[in-house]
PDB file of C-alpha atoms and ligand atoms in Angstrom:
ATOM      1  CA  MET J   1      69.823  76.343  77.423  1.00 49.00           C
ATOM      2  CA  SER J   2      66.600  78.285  76.892  1.00 52.00           C
ATOM      3  CA  ASN J   3      66.550  81.502  74.942  1.00 54.00           C
ATOM      4  CA  ASP J   4      65.823  83.837  77.811  1.00 87.00           C
ATOM      5  CA  VAL J   5      67.446  84.968  81.008  1.00 97.00           C
ATOM      6  CA  GLU J   6      65.059  83.412  83.523  1.00 97.00           C
ATOM      7  CA  GLY J   7      66.619  80.585  85.548  1.00 97.00           C
ATOM      8  CA  LYS J   8      70.098  80.964  84.050  1.00 98.00           C
ATOM      9  CA  VAL J   9      73.061  80.632  86.398  1.00 98.00           C
ATOM     10  CA  VAL J  10      75.396  83.572  85.733  1.00 99.00           C
ATOM     11  CA  VAL J  11      78.812  84.101  87.324  1.00 99.00           C
ATOM     12  CA  ILE J  12      80.117  87.680  87.220  1.00 99.00           C
ATOM     13  CA  THR J  13      83.642  88.817  88.149  1.00 99.00           C
ATOM     14  CA  GLY J  14      84.061  92.439  89.176  1.00 98.00           C
ATOM     15  CA  ALA J  15      80.494  92.520  90.486  1.00 98.00           C
ATOM     16  CA  SER J  16      81.197  94.989  93.301  1.00 98.00           C
ATOM     17  CA  SER J  17      80.733  98.127  91.177  1.00 98.00           C
ATOM     18  CA  GLY J  18      80.138  99.550  87.717  1.00 98.00           C
ATOM     19  CA  LEU J  19      79.318  97.242  84.829  1.00 98.00           C
ATOM     20  CA  GLY J  20      79.355  94.041  86.882  1.00 98.00           C
ATOM     21  CA  GLU J  21      77.019  95.412  89.543  1.00 98.00           C
ATOM     22  CA  ALA J  22      74.577  96.842  86.976  1.00 98.00           C
ATOM     23  CA  THR J  23      74.566  93.521  85.126  1.00 98.00           C
ATOM     24  CA  ALA J  24      73.888  91.563  88.308  1.00 98.00           C
ATOM     25  CA  ARG J  25      70.923  93.833  89.068  1.00 98.00           C
ATOM     26  CA  LEU J  26      69.397  93.585  85.574  1.00 98.00           C
ATOM     27  CA  LEU J  27      69.887  89.818  85.295  1.00 98.00           C
ATOM     28  CA  SER J  28      68.471  89.253  88.782  1.00 98.00           C
ATOM     29  CA  SER J  29      65.438  91.397  87.941  1.00 98.00           C
ATOM     30  CA  GLN J  30      64.875  88.982  85.030  1.00 97.00           C
ATOM     31  CA  SER J  31      65.091  85.967  87.379  1.00 98.00           C
ATOM     32  CA  ALA J  32      68.640  84.767  86.674  1.00 98.00           C
ATOM     33  CA  SER J  33      70.627  83.294  89.577  1.00 98.00           C
ATOM     34  CA  VAL J  34      73.732  85.426  89.976  1.00 99.00           C
ATOM     35  CA  VAL J  35      77.034  84.509  91.606  1.00 99.00           C
ATOM     36  CA  LEU J  36      79.076  87.596  92.400  1.00 99.00           C
ATOM     37  CA  GLY J  37      82.879  87.743  92.613  1.00 98.00           C
ATOM     38  CA  ALA J  38      85.127  90.661  93.654  1.00 98.00           C
ATOM     39  CA  ARG J  39      87.613  91.585  96.367  1.00 98.00           C
ATOM     40  CA  ARG J  40      85.406  94.112  98.204  1.00 98.00           C
ATOM     41  CA  VAL J  41      83.404  91.553 100.106  1.00 98.00           C
ATOM     42  CA  ASN J  42      81.082  94.030 101.837  1.00 98.00           C
ATOM     43  CA  ARG J  43      79.936  95.370  98.485  1.00 98.00           C
ATOM     44  CA  ILE J  44      79.127  92.011  96.891  1.00 98.00           C
ATOM     45  CA  GLN J  45      77.573  90.670 100.099  1.00 98.00           C
ATOM     46  CA  SER J  46      75.236  93.663 100.473  1.00 98.00           C
ATOM     47  CA  LEU J  47      74.329  93.429  96.771  1.00 98.00           C
ATOM     48  CA  ALA J  48      73.588  89.700  97.177  1.00 98.00           C
ATOM     49  CA  ASP J  49      71.495  90.460 100.279  1.00 98.00           C
ATOM     50  CA  GLU J  50      69.591  93.169  98.417  1.00 98.00           C
ATOM     51  CA  LEU J  51      68.858  90.919  95.418  1.00 98.00           C
ATOM     52  CA  THR J  52      67.861  88.012  97.652  1.00 98.00           C
ATOM     53  CA  GLY J  53      65.655  90.357  99.689  1.00 98.00           C
ATOM     54  CA  SER J  54      63.820  91.255  96.466  1.00 97.00           C
ATOM     55  CA  GLY J  55      63.094  87.581  95.794  1.00 98.00           C
ATOM     56  CA  GLY J  56      66.138  86.838  93.635  1.00 98.00           C
ATOM     57  CA  LYS J  57      68.833  84.190  93.925  1.00 98.00           C
ATOM     58  CA  ALA J  58      72.315  85.593  94.566  1.00 98.00           C
ATOM     59  CA  ILE J  59      75.538  84.475  96.235  1.00 98.00           C
ATOM     60  CA  ALA J  60      78.641  86.540  97.000  1.00 98.00           C
ATOM     61  CA  VAL J  61      82.040  84.835  96.823  1.00 98.00           C
ATOM     62  CA  PRO J  62      85.179  86.814  97.768  1.00 98.00           C
ATOM     63  CA  THR J  63      87.366  86.585  94.660  1.00 98.00           C
ATOM     64  CA  ASP J  64      90.658  88.039  93.521  1.00 98.00           C
ATOM     65  CA  VAL J  65      90.843  87.144  89.825  1.00 98.00           C
ATOM     66  CA  THR J  66      94.642  87.174  89.879  1.00 98.00           C
ATOM     67  CA  HIS J  67      94.481  83.869  91.783  1.00 98.00           C
ATOM     68  CA  TYR J  68      93.237  80.918  89.743  1.00 98.00           C
ATOM     69  CA  ASP J  69      92.206  78.949  92.833  1.00 98.00           C
ATOM     70  CA  GLN J  70      89.895  81.795  93.893  1.00 99.00           C
ATOM     71  CA  VAL J  71      88.258  82.054  90.449  1.00 99.00           C
ATOM     72  CA  LYS J  72      87.798  78.280  90.441  1.00 98.00           C
ATOM     73  CA  ARG J  73      86.189  78.474  93.889  1.00 98.00           C
ATOM     74  CA  LEU J  74      83.803  81.165  92.561  1.00 99.00           C
ATOM     75  CA  VAL J  75      82.670  78.952  89.680  1.00 99.00           C
ATOM     76  CA  ASP J  76      82.623  75.770  91.780  1.00 98.00           C
ATOM     77  CA  THR J  77      80.382  77.562  94.307  1.00 98.00           C
ATOM     78  CA  ALA J  78      77.929  78.445  91.533  1.00 98.00           C
ATOM     79  CA  VAL J  79      77.771  74.841  90.346  1.00 98.00           C
ATOM     80  CA  GLN J  80      77.450  73.446  93.879  1.00 98.00           C
ATOM     81  CA  ALA J  81      74.630  75.883  94.709  1.00 98.00           C
ATOM     82  CA  TYR J  82      72.660  75.823  91.457  1.00 98.00           C
ATOM     83  CA  GLY J  83      73.740  72.620  89.695  1.00 98.00           C
ATOM     84  CA  ARG J  84      75.385  74.174  86.636  1.00 98.00           C
ATOM     85  CA  ILE J  85      76.868  77.333  85.101  1.00 98.00           C
ATOM     86  CA  ASP J  86      75.137  78.847  82.083  1.00 98.00           C
ATOM     87  CA  VAL J  87      77.081  82.103  81.678  1.00 98.00           C
ATOM     88  CA  MET J  88      80.542  83.231  82.801  1.00 99.00           C
ATOM     89  CA  ILE J  89      81.101  86.995  82.582  1.00 99.00           C
ATOM     90  CA  ASN J  90      84.812  87.846  82.789  1.00 99.00           C
ATOM     91  CA  ASN J  91      84.373  91.512  83.628  1.00 98.00           C
ATOM     92  CA  ALA J  92      86.890  92.446  86.359  1.00 98.00           C
ATOM     93  CA  GLY J  93      89.390  95.006  85.106  1.00 98.00           C
ATOM     94  CA  LEU J  94      91.298  98.201  85.764  1.00 98.00           C
ATOM     95  CA  MET J  95      92.720 101.050  83.687  1.00 98.00           C
ATOM     96  CA  PRO J  96      95.729 102.822  85.264  1.00 98.00           C
ATOM     97  CA  GLN J  97      96.824 104.470  82.029  1.00 97.00           C
ATOM     98  CA  SER J  98     100.060 106.434  81.559  1.00 97.00           C
ATOM     99  CA  PRO J  99     102.648 107.057  78.834  1.00 97.00           C
ATOM    100  CA  LEU J 100     105.134 104.182  78.574  1.00 98.00           C
ATOM    101  CA  GLU J 101     108.089 106.496  79.311  1.00 98.00           C
ATOM    102  CA  ARG J 102     106.832 106.928  82.892  1.00 98.00           C
ATOM    103  CA  LEU J 103     107.736 103.282  83.487  1.00 98.00           C
ATOM    104  CA  LYS J 104     104.744 102.529  85.749  1.00 98.00           C
ATOM    105  CA  ILE J 105     105.716  98.895  85.828  1.00 98.00           C
ATOM    106  CA  ASP J 106     103.508  98.011  88.805  1.00 97.00           C
ATOM    107  CA  ASP J 107     100.491  99.393  86.935  1.00 97.00           C
ATOM    108  CA  TRP J 108     101.451  97.396  83.808  1.00 98.00           C
ATOM    109  CA  ASN J 109     101.695  94.229  85.853  1.00 98.00           C
ATOM    110  CA  ARG J 110      98.353  94.802  87.583  1.00 98.00           C
ATOM    111  CA  MET J 111      96.617  95.366  84.213  1.00 98.00           C
ATOM    112  CA  ILE J 112      98.200  92.235  82.750  1.00 98.00           C
ATOM    113  CA  ASP J 113      97.316  90.193  85.838  1.00 98.00           C
ATOM    114  CA  VAL J 114      93.686  91.331  86.123  1.00 98.00           C
ATOM    115  CA  ASN J 115      92.673  92.197  82.548  1.00 98.00           C
ATOM    116  CA  ILE J 116      94.362  89.255  80.793  1.00 99.00           C
ATOM    117  CA  LYS J 117      95.182  86.532  83.319  1.00 98.00           C
ATOM    118  CA  GLY J 118      91.913  87.153  85.184  1.00 98.00           C
ATOM    119  CA  VAL J 119      89.981  86.494  81.962  1.00 99.00           C
ATOM    120  CA  LEU J 120      92.029  83.351  81.270  1.00 99.00           C
ATOM    121  CA  TYR J 121      91.392  82.065  84.791  1.00 99.00           C
ATOM    122  CA  GLY J 122      87.665  82.663  84.307  1.00 99.00           C
ATOM    123  CA  ILE J 123      87.762  80.664  81.080  1.00 99.00           C
ATOM    124  CA  ALA J 124      89.760  77.899  82.788  1.00 99.00           C
ATOM    125  CA  ALA J 125      87.314  77.694  85.692  1.00 99.00           C
ATOM    126  CA  ALA J 126      84.144  77.620  83.574  1.00 99.00           C
ATOM    127  CA  LEU J 127      85.198  75.613  80.521  1.00 98.00           C
ATOM    128  CA  PRO J 128      85.360  72.107  82.047  1.00 98.00           C
ATOM    129  CA  TYR J 129      81.776  72.437  83.341  1.00 98.00           C
ATOM    130  CA  MET J 130      80.497  73.877  80.064  1.00 98.00           C
ATOM    131  CA  LYS J 131      82.191  71.122  78.031  1.00 98.00           C
ATOM    132  CA  GLN J 132      80.535  68.526  80.237  1.00 98.00           C
ATOM    133  CA  GLN J 133      77.138  70.267  79.962  1.00 98.00           C
ATOM    134  CA  LYS J 134      77.575  70.674  76.186  1.00 98.00           C
ATOM    135  CA  ALA J 135      76.176  74.152  76.792  1.00 98.00           C
ATOM    136  CA  GLY J 136      77.325  77.466  78.129  1.00 98.00           C
ATOM    137  CA  HIS J 137      78.182  81.053  77.285  1.00 98.00           C
ATOM    138  CA  ILE J 138      81.415  82.911  78.043  1.00 98.00           C
ATOM    139  CA  ILE J 139      81.255  86.709  77.904  1.00 99.00           C
ATOM    140  CA  ASN J 140      84.531  88.646  78.025  1.00 99.00           C
ATOM    141  CA  VAL J 141      84.820  92.398  78.493  1.00 99.00           C
ATOM    142  CA  SER J 142      87.203  94.228  76.171  1.00 98.00           C
ATOM    143  CA  SER J 143      86.891  97.952  75.333  1.00 98.00           C
ATOM    144  CA  VAL J 144      86.984 100.363  72.424  1.00 98.00           C
ATOM    145  CA  ALA J 145      90.666 100.368  73.490  1.00 98.00           C
ATOM    146  CA  GLY J 146      90.693  96.759  72.300  1.00 98.00           C
ATOM    147  CA  HIS J 147      90.169  98.153  68.792  1.00 98.00           C
ATOM    148  CA  LYS J 148      92.147 101.420  68.892  1.00 97.00           C
ATOM    149  CA  VAL J 149      95.298 102.682  70.594  1.00 97.00           C
ATOM    150  CA  ARG J 150      96.197 106.190  71.599  1.00 94.00           C
ATOM    151  CA  PRO J 151      99.151 107.749  73.420  1.00 95.00           C
ATOM    152  CA  GLY J 152      99.079 106.992  77.136  1.00 96.00           C
ATOM    153  CA  GLY J 153      96.866 103.974  76.674  1.00 97.00           C
ATOM    154  CA  ALA J 154      99.273 101.422  75.206  1.00 98.00           C
ATOM    155  CA  VAL J 155      99.292  98.844  77.999  1.00 98.00           C
ATOM    156  CA  TYR J 156      95.568  99.056  78.743  1.00 98.00           C
ATOM    157  CA  ALA J 157      94.880  98.793  74.984  1.00 98.00           C
ATOM    158  CA  ALA J 158      97.277  95.833  74.754  1.00 98.00           C
ATOM    159  CA  THR J 159      95.367  93.990  77.489  1.00 98.00           C
ATOM    160  CA  LYS J 160      92.045  94.709  75.801  1.00 98.00           C
ATOM    161  CA  HIS J 161      93.395  93.659  72.361  1.00 98.00           C
ATOM    162  CA  ALA J 162      94.459  90.440  74.101  1.00 99.00           C
ATOM    163  CA  VAL J 163      90.902  89.918  75.354  1.00 99.00           C
ATOM    164  CA  LEU J 164      89.629  90.252  71.751  1.00 98.00           C
ATOM    165  CA  ALA J 165      92.204  87.718  70.512  1.00 98.00           C
ATOM    166  CA  LEU J 166      91.427  85.264  73.314  1.00 98.00           C
ATOM    167  CA  SER J 167      87.721  85.584  72.651  1.00 98.00           C
ATOM    168  CA  GLU J 168      88.084  84.885  68.939  1.00 98.00           C
ATOM    169  CA  GLY J 169      90.357  81.896  69.578  1.00 98.00           C
ATOM    170  CA  LEU J 170      87.940  80.586  72.181  1.00 98.00           C
ATOM    171  CA  ARG J 171      84.995  81.046  69.808  1.00 98.00           C
ATOM    172  CA  GLN J 172      86.612  78.811  67.220  1.00 98.00           C
ATOM    173  CA  GLU J 173      87.788  76.164  69.683  1.00 98.00           C
ATOM    174  CA  VAL J 174      84.557  75.603  71.615  1.00 98.00           C
ATOM    175  CA  LYS J 175      82.324  74.906  68.623  1.00 95.00           C
ATOM    176  CA  PRO J 176      82.295  71.134  69.331  1.00 96.00           C
ATOM    177  CA  TYR J 177      80.892  71.763  72.796  1.00 98.00           C
ATOM    178  CA  ASN J 178      77.968  74.003  71.834  1.00 97.00           C
ATOM    179  CA  ILE J 179      79.423  76.893  73.855  1.00 98.00           C
ATOM    180  CA  ARG J 180      78.682  80.472  72.864  1.00 98.00           C
ATOM    181  CA  THR J 181      81.204  83.322  73.168  1.00 98.00           C
ATOM    182  CA  THR J 182      80.679  87.060  73.242  1.00 98.00           C
ATOM    183  CA  VAL J 183      83.182  89.878  73.627  1.00 98.00           C
ATOM    184  CA  ILE J 184      81.721  93.253  74.561  1.00 99.00           C
ATOM    185  CA  SER J 185      83.716  96.437  73.909  1.00 98.00           C
ATOM    186  CA  PRO J 186      82.259  99.476  75.673  1.00 98.00           C
ATOM    187  CA  GLY J 187      83.239 103.109  75.195  1.00 98.00           C
ATOM    188  CA  ALA J 188      82.969 105.536  78.123  1.00 98.00           C
ATOM    189  CA  VAL J 189      80.509 104.213  80.681  1.00 98.00           C
ATOM    190  CA  ALA J 190      80.027 105.908  84.060  1.00 98.00           C
ATOM    191  CA  THR J 191      81.643 103.595  86.637  1.00 98.00           C
ATOM    192  CA  GLU J 192      84.500 103.710  89.153  1.00 97.00           C
ATOM    193  CA  LEU J 193      87.013 102.759  86.416  1.00 96.00           C
ATOM    194  CA  PRO J 194      88.633 106.245  86.170  1.00 94.00           C
ATOM    195  CA  ASN J 195      89.499 105.913  89.898  1.00 93.00           C
ATOM    196  CA  SER J 196      92.028 103.217  88.948  1.00 94.00           C
ATOM    197  CA  VAL J 197      94.210 105.812  87.175  1.00 95.00           C
ATOM    198  CA  THR J 198      97.263 106.494  89.355  1.00 93.00           C
ATOM    199  CA  GLU J 199      98.783 109.515  87.530  1.00 95.00           C
ATOM    200  CA  PRO J 200      96.973 112.779  88.544  1.00 95.00           C
ATOM    201  CA  ASP J 201      97.304 114.538  85.152  1.00 95.00           C
ATOM    202  CA  ILE J 202      96.065 111.468  83.245  1.00 95.00           C
ATOM    203  CA  ALA J 203      93.220 111.062  85.752  1.00 95.00           C
ATOM    204  CA  GLU J 204      92.165 114.663  85.053  1.00 95.00           C
ATOM    205  CA  ASN J 205      92.148 114.032  81.256  1.00 94.00           C
ATOM    206  CA  ILE J 206      90.142 110.864  81.673  1.00 94.00           C
ATOM    207  CA  ARG J 207      87.632 112.614  83.927  1.00 94.00           C
ATOM    208  CA  LYS J 208      87.039 115.072  81.060  1.00 94.00           C
ATOM    209  CA  ILE J 209      86.530 112.238  78.561  1.00 93.00           C
ATOM    210  CA  TYR J 210      84.070 110.613  80.970  1.00 96.00           C
ATOM    211  CA  GLU J 211      81.880 113.747  81.109  1.00 96.00           C
ATOM    212  CA  ILE J 212      79.898 112.185  78.245  1.00 97.00           C
ATOM    213  CA  ALA J 213      79.831 108.688  79.795  1.00 98.00           C
ATOM    214  CA  ILE J 214      76.595 106.725  79.578  1.00 98.00           C
ATOM    215  CA  PRO J 215      75.004 104.693  82.412  1.00 98.00           C
ATOM    216  CA  ALA J 216      76.227 101.187  83.295  1.00 98.00           C
ATOM    217  CA  GLU J 217      72.801  99.770  82.386  1.00 98.00           C
ATOM    218  CA  SER J 218      73.851 100.225  78.723  1.00 98.00           C
ATOM    219  CA  PHE J 219      76.336  97.394  79.239  1.00 98.00           C
ATOM    220  CA  ALA J 220      73.865  95.277  81.189  1.00 98.00           C
ATOM    221  CA  ARG J 221      71.361  95.519  78.310  1.00 98.00           C
ATOM    222  CA  ALA J 222      74.043  94.357  75.856  1.00 98.00           C
ATOM    223  CA  VAL J 223      74.650  91.306  78.083  1.00 98.00           C
ATOM    224  CA  VAL J 224      70.937  90.533  78.192  1.00 98.00           C
ATOM    225  CA  PHE J 225      70.758  90.856  74.393  1.00 98.00           C
ATOM    226  CA  ALA J 226      73.557  88.334  73.911  1.00 98.00           C
ATOM    227  CA  ILE J 227      72.279  85.873  76.515  1.00 98.00           C
ATOM    228  CA  SER J 228      68.661  85.932  75.421  1.00 97.00           C
ATOM    229  CA  GLN J 229      69.222  84.986  71.776  1.00 97.00           C
ATOM    230  CA  PRO J 230      67.933  81.582  70.606  1.00 96.00           C
ATOM    231  CA  VAL J 231      70.478  78.842  71.387  1.00 93.00           C
ATOM    232  CA  ASP J 232      71.577  78.556  67.757  1.00 95.00           C
ATOM    233  CA  VAL J 233      72.450  82.258  67.620  1.00 97.00           C
ATOM    234  CA  ASP J 234      75.928  83.182  68.866  1.00 97.00           C
ATOM    235  CA  VAL J 235      76.423  86.959  69.197  1.00 98.00           C
ATOM    236  CA  ASN J 236      80.202  87.118  69.065  1.00 98.00           C
ATOM    237  CA  GLU J 237      80.991  90.795  69.334  1.00 98.00           C
ATOM    238  CA  ILE J 238      79.305  93.972  70.536  1.00 98.00           C
ATOM    239  CA  VAL J 239      80.920  97.430  70.369  1.00 98.00           C
ATOM    240  CA  PHE J 240      79.030 100.383  71.807  1.00 98.00           C
ATOM    241  CA  ARG J 241      79.877 103.955  72.844  1.00 98.00           C
ATOM    242  CA  PRO J 242      78.206 107.156  73.934  1.00 98.00           C
ATOM    243  CA  THR J 243      76.715 108.673  70.780  1.00 98.00           C
ATOM    244  CA  ARG J 244      78.984 111.706  71.252  1.00 96.00           C
ATOM    245  CA  GLN J 245      82.224 109.739  71.756  1.00 96.00           C
ATOM    246  CA  GLU J 246      84.863 110.080  69.051  1.00 91.00           C
ATOM    247  CA  PHE J 247      87.490 107.523  70.272  1.00 91.00           C
TER     248      PHE J 247
HETATM  249  N1  NAP B   1      83.570 101.969  82.295  1.00 66.27           N
HETATM  250  C1  NAP B   1      84.086 102.059  81.097  1.00 66.27           C
HETATM  251  O1  NAP B   1      84.078 103.121  80.472  1.00 66.27           O
HETATM  252  C2  NAP B   1      84.667 100.828  80.435  1.00 66.27           C
HETATM  253  C3  NAP B   1      84.945 100.905  79.060  1.00 66.27           C
HETATM  254  C4  NAP B   1      85.512  99.800  78.434  1.00 66.27           C
HETATM  255  C5  NAP B   1      85.777  98.656  79.156  1.00 66.27           C
HETATM  256  N2  NAP B   1      85.516  98.621  80.500  1.00 66.27           N
HETATM  257  C6  NAP B   1      85.847  97.406  81.229  1.00 66.27           C
HETATM  258  O2  NAP B   1      84.750  97.030  82.017  1.00 66.27           O
HETATM  259  C7  NAP B   1      85.187  96.202  83.089  1.00 66.27           C
HETATM  260  C8  NAP B   1      84.496  96.636  84.370  1.00 66.27           C
HETATM  261  O3  NAP B   1      84.955  97.921  84.733  1.00 66.27           O
HETATM  262  P1  NAP B   1      83.981  99.059  85.299  1.00 66.27           P
HETATM  263  O4  NAP B   1      83.921 100.121  84.267  1.00 66.27           O
HETATM  264  O5  NAP B   1      82.742  98.491  85.805  1.00 66.27           O
HETATM  265  O6  NAP B   1      84.907  99.643  86.476  1.00 66.27           O
HETATM  266  P2  NAP B   1      84.772  99.571  88.063  1.00 66.27           P
HETATM  267  O7  NAP B   1      83.512 100.193  88.523  1.00 66.27           O
HETATM  268  O8  NAP B   1      86.066 100.128  88.571  1.00 66.27           O
HETATM  269  O9  NAP B   1      84.692  98.012  88.349  1.00 66.27           O
HETATM  270  C9  NAP B   1      85.824  97.190  88.237  1.00 66.27           C
HETATM  271  C10 NAP B   1      85.511  95.875  88.904  1.00 66.27           C
HETATM  272  O10 NAP B   1      86.644  95.024  88.755  1.00 66.27           O
HETATM  273  C11 NAP B   1      86.917  94.446  90.004  1.00 66.27           C
HETATM  274  N3  NAP B   1      88.306  94.082  90.163  1.00 66.27           N
HETATM  275  C12 NAP B   1      89.429  94.829  89.996  1.00 66.27           C
HETATM  276  N4  NAP B   1      90.523  94.123  90.299  1.00 66.27           N
HETATM  277  C13 NAP B   1      90.081  92.881  90.681  1.00 66.27           C
HETATM  278  C14 NAP B   1      90.711  91.700  91.126  1.00 66.27           C
HETATM  279  N5  NAP B   1      92.057  91.617  91.256  1.00 66.27           N
HETATM  280  N6  NAP B   1      89.940  90.627  91.432  1.00 66.27           N
HETATM  281  C15 NAP B   1      88.604  90.691  91.325  1.00 66.27           C
HETATM  282  N7  NAP B   1      87.945  91.782  90.901  1.00 66.27           N
HETATM  283  C16 NAP B   1      88.684  92.864  90.596  1.00 66.27           C
HETATM  284  C17 NAP B   1      86.498  95.486  91.040  1.00 66.27           C
HETATM  285  O11 NAP B   1      86.181  94.828  92.260  1.00 66.27           O
HETATM  286  P3  NAP B   1      87.048  94.868  93.601  1.00 66.27           P
HETATM  287  O12 NAP B   1      87.872  96.128  93.574  1.00 66.27           O
HETATM  288  O13 NAP B   1      86.006  94.857  94.692  1.00 66.27           O
HETATM  289  O14 NAP B   1      87.856  93.616  93.560  1.00 66.27           O
HETATM  290  C18 NAP B   1      85.236  96.029  90.389  1.00 66.27           C
HETATM  291  O15 NAP B   1      84.122  95.273  90.737  1.00 66.27           O
HETATM  292  C19 NAP B   1      86.710  96.321  83.100  1.00 66.27           C
HETATM  293  O16 NAP B   1      87.268  95.164  82.496  1.00 66.27           O
HETATM  294  C20 NAP B   1      86.983  97.533  82.238  1.00 66.27           C
HETATM  295  O17 NAP B   1      88.240  97.501  81.641  1.00 66.27           O
HETATM  296  C21 NAP B   1      84.956  99.681  81.151  1.00 66.27           C
END
């Protein structure tokens, strides 16, 4: 693997909006080949068309990360099209926060299925190829809520703490295969994430917190920083927030 972005094959889950979309755009502008996964097919297809129209290489693959076979198909498509996978970005996620006493069990299950199992399925789909290549880079998306918990955010924080734990375990286990691992923990970044909140009063509070949110390109630049290090440099963890954010 070279120490820049050009020519790298990068698979991104949750590429239909927010952090994933911004990352696809920045990586494509630096001549990476991007393979885009999400459920909203129109969004990823029009993004792929736009990037291809600008001279880039991009493929859209309809993907629900709660189904392992679909995540495997996403990664397999990347390898079939471009011959390998250099970077897997497990980014898809949602944040329907609420106090535990409201018993929003469907929301808990969706967060566990997407934020934790989706990341595991991404690891499972990419790891066999990366082991064989003796090269690769897995980037998982946690949150400042992976480091801190506050009332109303217990389940979301639990899923993001799990992503930190998985990333650290993965980091230690993949040493023999020359695979790099990075977990990125953003604070408030302006995306569609607050739309995933199902409780109106919580949604209103979160909208207030997001008044200071920073653009999604902040995340994309962090990804580029991690990817573009020399091959013997493994950037394991990045935490960033809006300068004005307390939490
Ligand atoms: N924005 C922030 O402030 C912030 C802060 C910390 C961490 N994060 C994390 O950043 C990641 C990206 O979120 P975002 O802020 O960019 O929010 P977003 O704009 O709402 O994007 C979420 C992405 O996840 C995808 N997704 C959701 N469920 C999915 C599923 N079952 N299968 C496949 N894709 C699915 C969505 O695509 P489809 O709906 O088309 O499937 C969408 O592309 C999440 O893991 C989030 O927890 C965000």
